[in-house]
N, CA, C and O atoms as a MOPAC input file, in Angstrom:
PM7 MOZYME 1SCF
protein

 N     -0.84400 1    -2.82400 1    20.70400 1
 C     -1.78800 1    -1.85700 1    20.19000 1
 C     -3.20700 1    -2.30200 1    20.49500 1
 O     -3.46700 1    -3.48400 1    20.71900 1
 N     -4.11800 1    -1.34300 1    20.50000 1
 C     -5.48900 1    -1.59200 1    20.92100 1
 C     -6.21200 1    -2.61400 1    20.05600 1
 O     -6.96000 1    -3.44100 1    20.58000 1
 N     -6.00200 1    -2.57500 1    18.72300 1
 C     -6.75200 1    -3.46100 1    17.83800 1
 C     -6.35700 1    -4.91400 1    17.98400 1
 O     -7.03900 1    -5.78500 1    17.44400 1
 N     -5.28200 1    -5.20800 1    18.69600 1
 C     -4.90000 1    -6.61100 1    18.89100 1
 C     -5.87300 1    -7.31200 1    19.83400 1
 O     -5.91100 1    -8.54100 1    19.88900 1
 N     -6.65500 1    -6.53700 1    20.57000 1
 C     -7.65700 1    -7.12100 1    21.45200 1
 C     -9.02600 1    -7.17100 1    20.80100 1
 O     -9.99800 1    -7.59600 1    21.42600 1
 N     -9.11100 1    -6.74300 1    19.55900 1
 C    -10.37000 1    -6.74800 1    18.81400 1
 C    -10.22100 1    -7.66700 1    17.61200 1
 O     -9.32000 1    -7.49100 1    16.79300 1
 N    -11.09900 1    -8.63600 1    17.51300 1
 C    -11.03600 1    -9.59500 1    16.41500 1
 C    -12.32300 1    -9.52700 1    15.60400 1
 O    -13.38300 1    -9.88300 1    16.11800 1
 N    -12.26000 1    -9.07800 1    14.34400 1
 C    -13.45500 1    -9.04700 1    13.50700 1
 C    -13.97400 1   -10.46500 1    13.27200 1
 O    -13.19900 1   -11.42000 1    13.21800 1
 N    -15.27700 1   -10.58700 1    13.13500 1
 C    -15.90000 1   -11.88000 1    12.87100 1
 C    -16.19700 1   -12.03400 1    11.38200 1
 O    -16.32200 1   -11.05000 1    10.65300 1
 N    -16.30500 1   -13.26900 1    10.95400 1
 C    -16.66400 1   -13.63800 1     9.58800 1
 C    -15.77700 1   -12.92400 1     8.55900 1
 O    -14.55200 1   -12.99800 1     8.64300 1
 N    -16.39000 1   -12.23300 1     7.59000 1
 C    -15.60300 1   -11.59700 1     6.52700 1
 C    -15.42000 1   -10.10300 1     6.77600 1
 O    -15.28300 1    -9.33000 1     5.82800 1
 N    -15.41700 1    -9.69200 1     8.03300 1
 C    -15.24400 1    -8.27300 1     8.36600 1
 C    -13.76100 1    -7.90300 1     8.36100 1
 O    -12.89900 1    -8.72200 1     8.67900 1
 N    -13.48600 1    -6.64900 1     7.99400 1
 C    -12.12400 1    -6.12300 1     7.92500 1
 C    -12.09100 1    -4.82400 1     8.72200 1
 O    -12.90100 1    -3.92800 1     8.47900 1
 N    -11.16200 1    -4.71300 1     9.67300 1
 C    -10.98800 1    -3.49800 1    10.46500 1
 C     -9.89900 1    -2.66600 1     9.80500 1
 O     -8.78300 1    -3.14500 1     9.60300 1
 N    -10.22700 1    -1.40100 1     9.46300 1
 C     -9.26800 1    -0.53900 1     8.78600 1
 C     -9.10100 1     0.77400 1     9.53500 1
 O     -9.97400 1     1.20100 1    10.29100 1
 N     -7.95500 1     1.39900 1     9.30100 1
 C     -7.69400 1     2.73500 1     9.83000 1
 C     -7.51000 1     3.64900 1     8.62500 1
 O     -6.59500 1     3.46300 1     7.82300 1
 N     -8.39700 1     4.64400 1     8.50800 1
 C     -8.33000 1     5.57100 1     7.37400 1
 C     -7.07000 1     6.41900 1     7.44900 1
 O     -6.57200 1     6.71000 1     8.53700 1
 N     -6.55300 1     6.81700 1     6.27900 1
 C     -5.42300 1     7.73700 1     6.22100 1
 C     -5.87600 1     9.10600 1     6.70000 1
 O     -7.06100 1     9.42900 1     6.61400 1
 N     -4.96500 1     9.90200 1     7.19700 1
 C     -5.26000 1    11.25500 1     7.65200 1
 C     -5.47300 1    12.14100 1     6.42200 1
 O     -4.67600 1    12.08700 1     5.48600 1
 N     -6.53600 1    12.95700 1     6.40800 1
 C     -6.77200 1    13.80000 1     5.23500 1
 C     -5.70000 1    14.87100 1     5.08600 1
 O     -5.11800 1    15.33000 1     6.06900 1
 N     -5.45300 1    15.26000 1     3.84300 1
 C     -4.47700 1    16.31500 1     3.55000 1
 C     -5.04700 1    17.64800 1     4.02300 1
 O     -6.18300 1    17.98700 1     3.68900 1
 N     -4.27300 1    18.40600 1     4.79800 1
 C     -4.71900 1    19.70900 1     5.28500 1
 C     -3.98700 1    20.85500 1     4.60100 1
 O     -4.32500 1    22.02000 1     4.80600 1
 N     -2.98100 1    20.52700 1     3.78600 1
 C     -2.22100 1    21.52900 1     3.04100 1
 C     -2.01000 1    21.04700 1     1.61900 1
 O     -1.86600 1    19.85100 1     1.37000 1
 N     -1.99200 1    21.99200 1     0.69100 1
 C     -1.65900 1    21.64000 1    -0.68700 1
 C     -0.14400 1    21.54600 1    -0.80300 1
 O      0.57500 1    21.89800 1     0.13200 1
 N      0.33500 1    21.08100 1    -1.92800 1
 C      1.78900 1    20.98800 1    -2.13200 1
 C      2.44100 1    22.36000 1    -2.09900 1
 O      3.62300 1    22.48400 1    -1.78000 1
 N      1.66300 1    23.40300 1    -2.43300 1
 C      2.17700 1    24.76600 1    -2.40700 1
 C      2.11700 1    25.40400 1    -1.02500 1
 O      2.57300 1    26.53400 1    -0.84900 1
 N      1.56000 1    24.69400 1    -0.03300 1
 C      1.52400 1    25.18700 1     1.33400 1
 C      0.23900 1    25.88400 1     1.73700 1
 O      0.15900 1    26.44400 1     2.83100 1
 N     -0.77400 1    25.86200 1     0.87200 1
 C     -2.04500 1    26.51100 1     1.18500 1
 C     -2.87300 1    25.58400 1     2.06800 1
 O     -3.02700 1    24.40200 1     1.76400 1
 N     -3.40900 1    26.12700 1     3.17000 1
 C     -4.24700 1    25.34400 1     4.07700 1
 C     -5.60100 1    25.06200 1     3.42400 1
 O     -6.21100 1    25.95800 1     2.83900 1
 N     -6.06300 1    23.83100 1     3.52500 1
 C     -7.34900 1    23.43700 1     2.95900 1
 C     -8.39200 1    23.47400 1     4.07500 1
 O     -8.20500 1    22.82100 1     5.10200 1
 N     -9.49800 1    24.23100 1     3.89700 1
 C    -10.54100 1    24.24800 1     4.93100 1
 C    -11.16700 1    22.86700 1     5.08200 1
 O    -11.19900 1    22.08200 1     4.13500 1
 N    -11.66100 1    22.58100 1     6.27700 1
 C    -12.20600 1    21.25300 1     6.56700 1
 C    -13.34100 1    20.88000 1     5.62800 1
 O    -13.44500 1    19.72300 1     5.22300 1
 N    -14.19800 1    21.83700 1     5.27300 1
 C    -15.32400 1    21.54300 1     4.38200 1
 C    -14.87100 1    21.19300 1     2.97600 1
 O    -15.56300 1    20.46100 1     2.26900 1
 N    -13.72500 1    21.70200 1     2.56200 1
 C    -13.22000 1    21.45600 1     1.20700 1
 C    -12.39100 1    20.18600 1     1.10800 1
 O    -12.08900 1    19.72400 1     0.00800 1
 N    -12.02100 1    19.61500 1     2.25600 1
 C    -11.21500 1    18.39200 1     2.22400 1
 C    -12.06100 1    17.24700 1     1.70400 1
 O    -13.22300 1    17.10000 1     2.08500 1
 N    -11.49200 1    16.45200 1     0.85400 1
 C    -12.20900 1    15.30600 1     0.31400 1
 C    -12.33300 1    14.19700 1     1.35000 1
 O    -11.56300 1    14.13400 1     2.30800 1
 N    -13.29700 1    13.33900 1     1.14500 1
 C    -13.48000 1    12.19400 1     2.02700 1
 C    -12.30800 1    11.23400 1     1.79700 1
 O    -11.96000 1    10.93000 1     0.65600 1
 N    -11.71200 1    10.76900 1     2.88000 1
 C    -10.56900 1     9.86800 1     2.76600 1
 C    -11.08200 1     8.47600 1     2.41100 1
 O    -11.86800 1     7.88900 1     3.15400 1
 N    -10.63200 1     7.95300 1     1.27400 1
 C    -11.11600 1     6.66000 1     0.80800 1
 C    -10.00300 1     5.62200 1     0.75600 1
 O    -10.17400 1     4.55700 1     0.16300 1
 N     -8.87800 1     5.92400 1     1.36700 1
 C     -7.78400 1     4.95900 1     1.44900 1
 C     -7.54200 1     4.62700 1     2.91400 1
 O     -7.68800 1     5.48100 1     3.78800 1
 N     -7.17100 1     3.37400 1     3.17100 1
 C     -6.98300 1     2.94600 1     4.54800 1
 C     -5.97900 1     1.80300 1     4.60400 1
 O     -5.63100 1     1.19600 1     3.59200 1
 N     -5.52800 1     1.53300 1     5.82500 1
 C     -4.64000 1     0.40600 1     6.09500 1
 C     -5.43400 1    -0.65500 1     6.84700 1
 O     -6.16400 1    -0.33400 1     7.78500 1
 N     -5.30000 1    -1.90200 1     6.44700 1
 C     -5.98500 1    -3.00300 1     7.12000 1
 C     -5.27300 1    -3.28800 1     8.44100 1
 O     -4.06500 1    -3.52300 1     8.46900 1
 N     -6.03700 1    -3.26300 1     9.53200 1
 C     -5.48000 1    -3.47700 1    10.86400 1
 C     -5.76700 1    -4.88700 1    11.39800 1
 O     -4.95700 1    -5.44900 1    12.13500 1
 N     -6.91700 1    -5.45500 1    11.02400 1
 C     -7.28200 1    -6.80800 1    11.46500 1
 C     -8.31100 1    -7.37200 1    10.49300 1
 O     -9.08200 1    -6.62100 1     9.89600 1
 N     -8.32200 1    -8.68200 1    10.33500 1
 C     -9.28800 1    -9.34400 1     9.44700 1
 C     -9.92000 1   -10.52200 1    10.16600 1
 O     -9.31300 1   -11.14400 1    11.03800 1
 N    -11.15300 1   -10.81200 1     9.77700 1
 C    -11.83600 1   -11.98200 1    10.31100 1
 C    -11.39500 1   -13.23000 1     9.57300 1
 O    -10.64800 1   -13.14100 1     8.59800 1
 N    -11.84600 1   -14.39500 1    10.02400 1
 C    -11.43200 1   -15.65500 1     9.40000 1
 C    -12.02100 1   -15.88000 1     8.01200 1
 O    -11.44200 1   -16.61100 1     7.21000 1
 N    -13.16500 1   -15.26100 1     7.71700 1
 C    -13.79700 1   -15.42900 1     6.41500 1
 C    -15.26200 1   -15.77100 1     6.56100 1
 O    -15.73100 1   -16.10500 1     7.64900 1
 N    -15.97700 1   -15.68500 1     5.46100 1
 C    -17.41100 1   -15.97100 1     5.44700 1
 C    -17.63200 1   -17.47500 1     5.32200 1
 O    -16.88400 1   -18.17000 1     4.63500 1
 N    -18.66300 1   -17.95900 1     5.99000 1
 C    -19.01200 1   -19.37800 1     5.92200 1
 C    -20.02200 1   -19.57300 1     4.79200 1
 O    -21.08200 1   -18.94800 1     4.78100 1
 N    -19.68400 1   -20.43900 1     3.85100 1
 C    -20.56800 1   -20.73200 1     2.72600 1
 C    -21.69400 1   -21.65500 1     3.18300 1
 O    -21.68000 1   -22.16400 1     4.30400 1
 N    -22.66700 1   -21.86300 1     2.29700 1
 C    -23.80000 1   -22.74600 1     2.61200 1
 C    -23.35900 1   -24.17600 1     2.89800 1
 O    -23.99600 1   -24.87400 1     3.68700 1
 N    -22.25900 1   -24.62500 1     2.25300 1
 C    -21.80400 1   -26.00400 1     2.45900 1
 C    -20.89700 1   -26.14100 1     3.69200 1
 O    -20.37600 1   -27.22400 1     3.96300 1
 N    -20.71000 1   -25.04200 1     4.43600 1
 C    -19.92000 1   -25.09700 1     5.66400 1
 C    -18.45500 1   -24.72900 1     5.50000 1
 O    -17.74600 1   -24.55500 1     6.49100 1
 N    -17.99700 1   -24.60900 1     4.26400 1
 C    -16.60600 1   -24.22400 1     4.03800 1
 C    -16.43300 1   -22.72600 1     4.27200 1
 O    -17.36600 1   -21.94600 1     4.08100 1
 N    -15.23100 1   -22.33400 1     4.68900 1
 C    -14.93800 1   -20.93100 1     4.95000 1
 C    -14.26000 1   -20.32200 1     3.72900 1
 O    -13.25000 1   -20.83400 1     3.24700 1
 N    -14.82900 1   -19.21800 1     3.23400 1
 C    -14.21900 1   -18.47400 1     2.11600 1
 C    -13.31600 1   -17.43200 1     2.74900 1
 O    -13.81600 1   -16.52100 1     3.40900 1
 N    -11.99300 1   -17.53000 1     2.57200 1
 C    -11.07300 1   -16.60700 1     3.23300 1
 C    -11.22500 1   -15.16700 1     2.74100 1
 O    -11.70200 1   -14.91400 1     1.63400 1
 N    -10.80900 1   -14.24500 1     3.58500 1
 C    -10.84300 1   -12.81900 1     3.25700 1
 C     -9.74900 1   -12.52700 1     2.23100 1
 O     -8.69000 1   -13.15400 1     2.25700 1
 N    -10.00100 1   -11.57500 1     1.32600 1
 C     -9.07100 1   -11.31600 1     0.22300 1
 C     -7.93200 1   -10.35600 1     0.56900 1
 O     -7.05900 1   -10.12200 1    -0.26700 1
 N     -7.92000 1    -9.80100 1     1.77000 1
 C     -6.84400 1    -8.89300 1     2.18100 1
 C     -6.19500 1    -9.42300 1     3.45200 1
 O     -6.73600 1   -10.29800 1     4.12800 1
 N     -5.01600 1    -8.87000 1     3.76400 1
 C     -4.34300 1    -9.26900 1     5.00200 1
 C     -3.91800 1    -8.01200 1     5.75800 1
 O     -3.95000 1    -6.91300 1     5.20400 1
 N     -3.53100 1    -8.16800 1     6.99000 1
 C     -3.10900 1    -7.04900 1     7.83000 1
 C     -1.93100 1    -6.33100 1     7.16700 1
 O     -0.97600 1    -6.96400 1     6.71500 1
 N     -2.01500 1    -5.01500 1     7.11800 1
 C     -0.96100 1    -4.21000 1     6.51800 1
 C     -1.24400 1    -3.78200 1     5.09600 1
 O     -0.57700 1    -2.88000 1     4.58900 1
 N     -2.22000 1    -4.40100 1     4.42600 1
 C     -2.56300 1    -4.01500 1     3.06000 1
 C     -3.15800 1    -2.61300 1     3.03200 1
 O     -3.82900 1    -2.19400 1     3.97500 1
 N     -2.90600 1    -1.89400 1     1.94200 1
 C     -3.52300 1    -0.59000 1     1.69400 1
 C     -4.70400 1    -0.82900 1     0.77300 1
 O     -4.55300 1    -1.43500 1    -0.28800 1
 N     -5.89100 1    -0.35400 1     1.17200 1
 C     -7.10800 1    -0.63600 1     0.41800 1
 C     -7.84700 1     0.64500 1     0.05000 1
 O     -7.66000 1     1.69300 1     0.66800 1
 N     -8.69200 1     0.53400 1    -0.97400 1
 C     -9.55900 1     1.61100 1    -1.41100 1
 C    -10.95200 1     1.32800 1    -0.87200 1
 O    -11.49200 1     0.24000 1    -1.07200 1
 N    -11.53700 1     2.31800 1    -0.18300 1
 C    -12.83500 1     2.15200 1     0.46100 1
 C    -13.93100 1     2.83300 1    -0.34400 1
 O    -13.65100 1     3.74500 1    -1.12200 1
 N    -15.17900 1     2.40100 1    -0.16600 1
 C    -16.27800 1     3.16200 1    -0.76200 1
 C    -16.38800 1     4.50500 1    -0.03500 1
 O    -15.96600 1     4.62600 1     1.11500 1
 N    -16.95100 1     5.50300 1    -0.70100 1
 C    -17.03600 1     6.83600 1    -0.10100 1
 C    -17.89700 1     6.82200 1     1.15400 1
 O    -17.60700 1     7.53200 1     2.11800 1
 N    -18.94900 1     6.02200 1     1.14500 1
 C    -19.83200 1     5.93300 1     2.30600 1
 C    -19.90300 1     4.49100 1     2.77000 1
 O    -19.65400 1     3.56600 1     1.99700 1
 N    -20.24300 1     4.30600 1     4.03200 1
 C    -20.40900 1     2.96000 1     4.55900 1
 C    -19.38900 1     2.65600 1     5.63200 1
 O    -18.59500 1     3.51200 1     6.02000 1
 N    -19.42200 1     1.45000 1     6.09500 1
 C    -18.54400 1     1.04000 1     7.17000 1
 C    -19.13100 1     1.40500 1     8.51900 1
 O    -19.96200 1     2.30700 1     8.62600 1
 N    -18.70000 1     0.70800 1     9.53000 1
 C    -19.14300 1     0.95900 1    10.89400 1
 C    -17.98000 1     1.51700 1    11.68200 1
 O    -16.91700 1     0.90100 1    11.76000 1
 N    -18.18500 1     2.69100 1    12.26900 1
 C    -17.12900 1     3.35600 1    13.03600 1
 C    -16.95700 1     2.65000 1    14.38400 1
 O    -17.93200 1     2.38800 1    15.08800 1
 N    -15.70700 1     2.34900 1    14.73000 1
 C    -15.38800 1     1.69100 1    15.99100 1
 C    -14.29600 1     2.51700 1    16.67100 1
 O    -13.25700 1     2.78600 1    16.06800 1
 N    -14.52500 1     2.92000 1    17.92300 1
 C    -13.51500 1     3.66600 1    18.66800 1
 C    -12.88500 1     2.73400 1    19.68400 1
 O    -13.57100 1     2.18700 1    20.54800 1
 N    -11.57400 1     2.55500 1    19.58000 1
 C    -10.83100 1     1.69900 1    20.51100 1
 C     -9.71700 1     2.53500 1    21.10700 1
 O     -8.80500 1     2.96500 1    20.40000 1
 N     -9.79200 1     2.76200 1    22.40300 1
 C     -8.79200 1     3.55300 1    23.12700 1
 C     -8.46000 1     4.85700 1    22.40600 1
 O     -7.30100 1     5.11600 1    22.08100 1
 N     -9.47800 1     5.67200 1    22.15900 1
 C     -9.35900 1     7.00500 1    21.56000 1
 C     -8.87100 1     7.01100 1    20.11500 1
 O     -8.50300 1     8.07200 1    19.60900 1
 N     -8.85400 1     5.89000 1    19.44600 1
 C     -8.49800 1     5.83400 1    18.02400 1
 C     -9.71900 1     5.37700 1    17.24100 1
 O    -10.46900 1     4.51200 1    17.69500 1
 N     -9.91900 1     5.96600 1    16.05400 1
 C    -11.06600 1     5.61400 1    15.22400 1
 C    -10.67600 1     4.59800 1    14.15700 1
 O     -9.70000 1     4.78100 1    13.43000 1
 N    -11.44300 1     3.54500 1    14.08000 1
 C    -11.28300 1     2.51800 1    13.06600 1
 C    -12.64200 1     2.30400 1    12.41300 1
 O    -13.66000 1     2.77400 1    12.92000 1
 N    -12.65700 1     1.59500 1    11.29200 1
 C    -13.90100 1     1.31100 1    10.59400 1
 C    -13.94900 1    -0.16000 1    10.22300 1
 O    -12.94000 1    -0.75200 1     9.84100 1
 N    -15.14300 1    -0.74500 1    10.34200 1
 C    -15.36500 1    -2.13700 1     9.96100 1
 C    -16.09200 1    -2.17600 1     8.62300 1
 O    -17.12000 1    -1.52100 1     8.44900 1
 N    -15.56400 1    -2.93600 1     7.68900 1
 C    -16.19200 1    -3.14800 1     6.38900 1
 C    -16.26900 1    -4.64200 1     6.13500 1
 O    -15.46700 1    -5.41100 1     6.66600 1
 N    -17.23000 1    -5.05100 1     5.32800 1
 C    -17.23800 1    -6.42600 1     4.83900 1
 C    -16.18400 1    -6.52100 1     3.74000 1
 O    -15.91600 1    -5.54400 1     3.04000 1
 N    -15.60000 1    -7.67900 1     3.59600 1
 C    -14.57300 1    -7.89300 1     2.57900 1
 C    -15.09100 1    -7.51000 1     1.19700 1
 O    -14.35800 1    -6.90400 1     0.41500 1
 N    -16.31800 1    -7.84600 1     0.88500 1
 C    -16.90100 1    -7.55200 1    -0.42000 1
 C    -17.16900 1    -6.07400 1    -0.65400 1
 O    -17.36400 1    -5.66300 1    -1.79800 1
 N    -17.18300 1    -5.25800 1     0.40600 1
 C    -17.40500 1    -3.81900 1     0.25900 1
 C    -16.15500 1    -3.06800 1    -0.13300 1
 O    -16.24100 1    -1.95300 1    -0.64900 1
 N    -14.98400 1    -3.65900 1     0.10200 1
 C    -13.73300 1    -2.99600 1    -0.26300 1
 C    -13.64200 1    -2.92900 1    -1.78500 1
 O    -13.95600 1    -3.89800 1    -2.47700 1
 N    -13.20800 1    -1.77100 1    -2.30200 1
 C    -13.18700 1    -1.57400 1    -3.74900 1
 C    -11.91600 1    -2.08000 1    -4.40900 1
 O    -11.93000 1    -2.42800 1    -5.59000 1
 N    -10.83600 1    -2.12500 1    -3.67700 1
 C     -9.59400 1    -2.58000 1    -4.28000 1
 C     -8.45200 1    -2.57700 1    -3.28200 1
 O     -8.57700 1    -2.10000 1    -2.15400 1
 N     -7.33400 1    -3.12500 1    -3.73500 1
 C     -6.13900 1    -3.22000 1    -2.89100 1
 C     -4.98300 1    -2.63900 1    -3.68200 1
 O     -4.80800 1    -2.94200 1    -4.86200 1
 N     -4.18300 1    -1.78700 1    -3.00900 1
 C     -3.01700 1    -1.19900 1    -3.67000 1
 C     -1.84700 1    -2.17100 1    -3.59300 1
 O     -1.59600 1    -2.77200 1    -2.54900 1
 N     -1.14400 1    -2.31900 1    -4.68600 1
 C      0.00500 1    -3.20500 1    -4.73900 1
 C      1.20200 1    -2.46600 1    -4.14300 1
 O      1.49600 1    -1.33800 1    -4.53800 1
 N      1.88600 1    -3.09400 1    -3.20400 1
 C      3.06300 1    -2.46300 1    -2.61600 1
 C      4.23900 1    -2.60900 1    -3.56700 1
 O      4.43000 1    -3.66300 1    -4.17500 1
 N      5.02700 1    -1.54600 1    -3.69200 1
 C      6.14200 1    -1.57000 1    -4.65100 1
 C      7.44900 1    -1.90500 1    -3.99900 1
 O      8.47800 1    -1.96300 1    -4.67300 1

């Protein structure tokens, strides 16, 4: 996959947002303007971590494959081989969903 050739630096996390819902459960199509901003994503790649003042590396709090909650705004859009990904700092992520 394309993101295997991209390695985030420091405490950056590369995520792929979930596809927005275009239909309600009842089958009604949702117009693009009415669709909510997608704030959930899958972690695709992580950096090694932030370097502290004393030289030690603080590891990133998520790993590849985790489902995370994103802030509504922010992140840097990255296009790799016609796919859109977003870069966030580890501290900008709002939370991680526990897999059941």
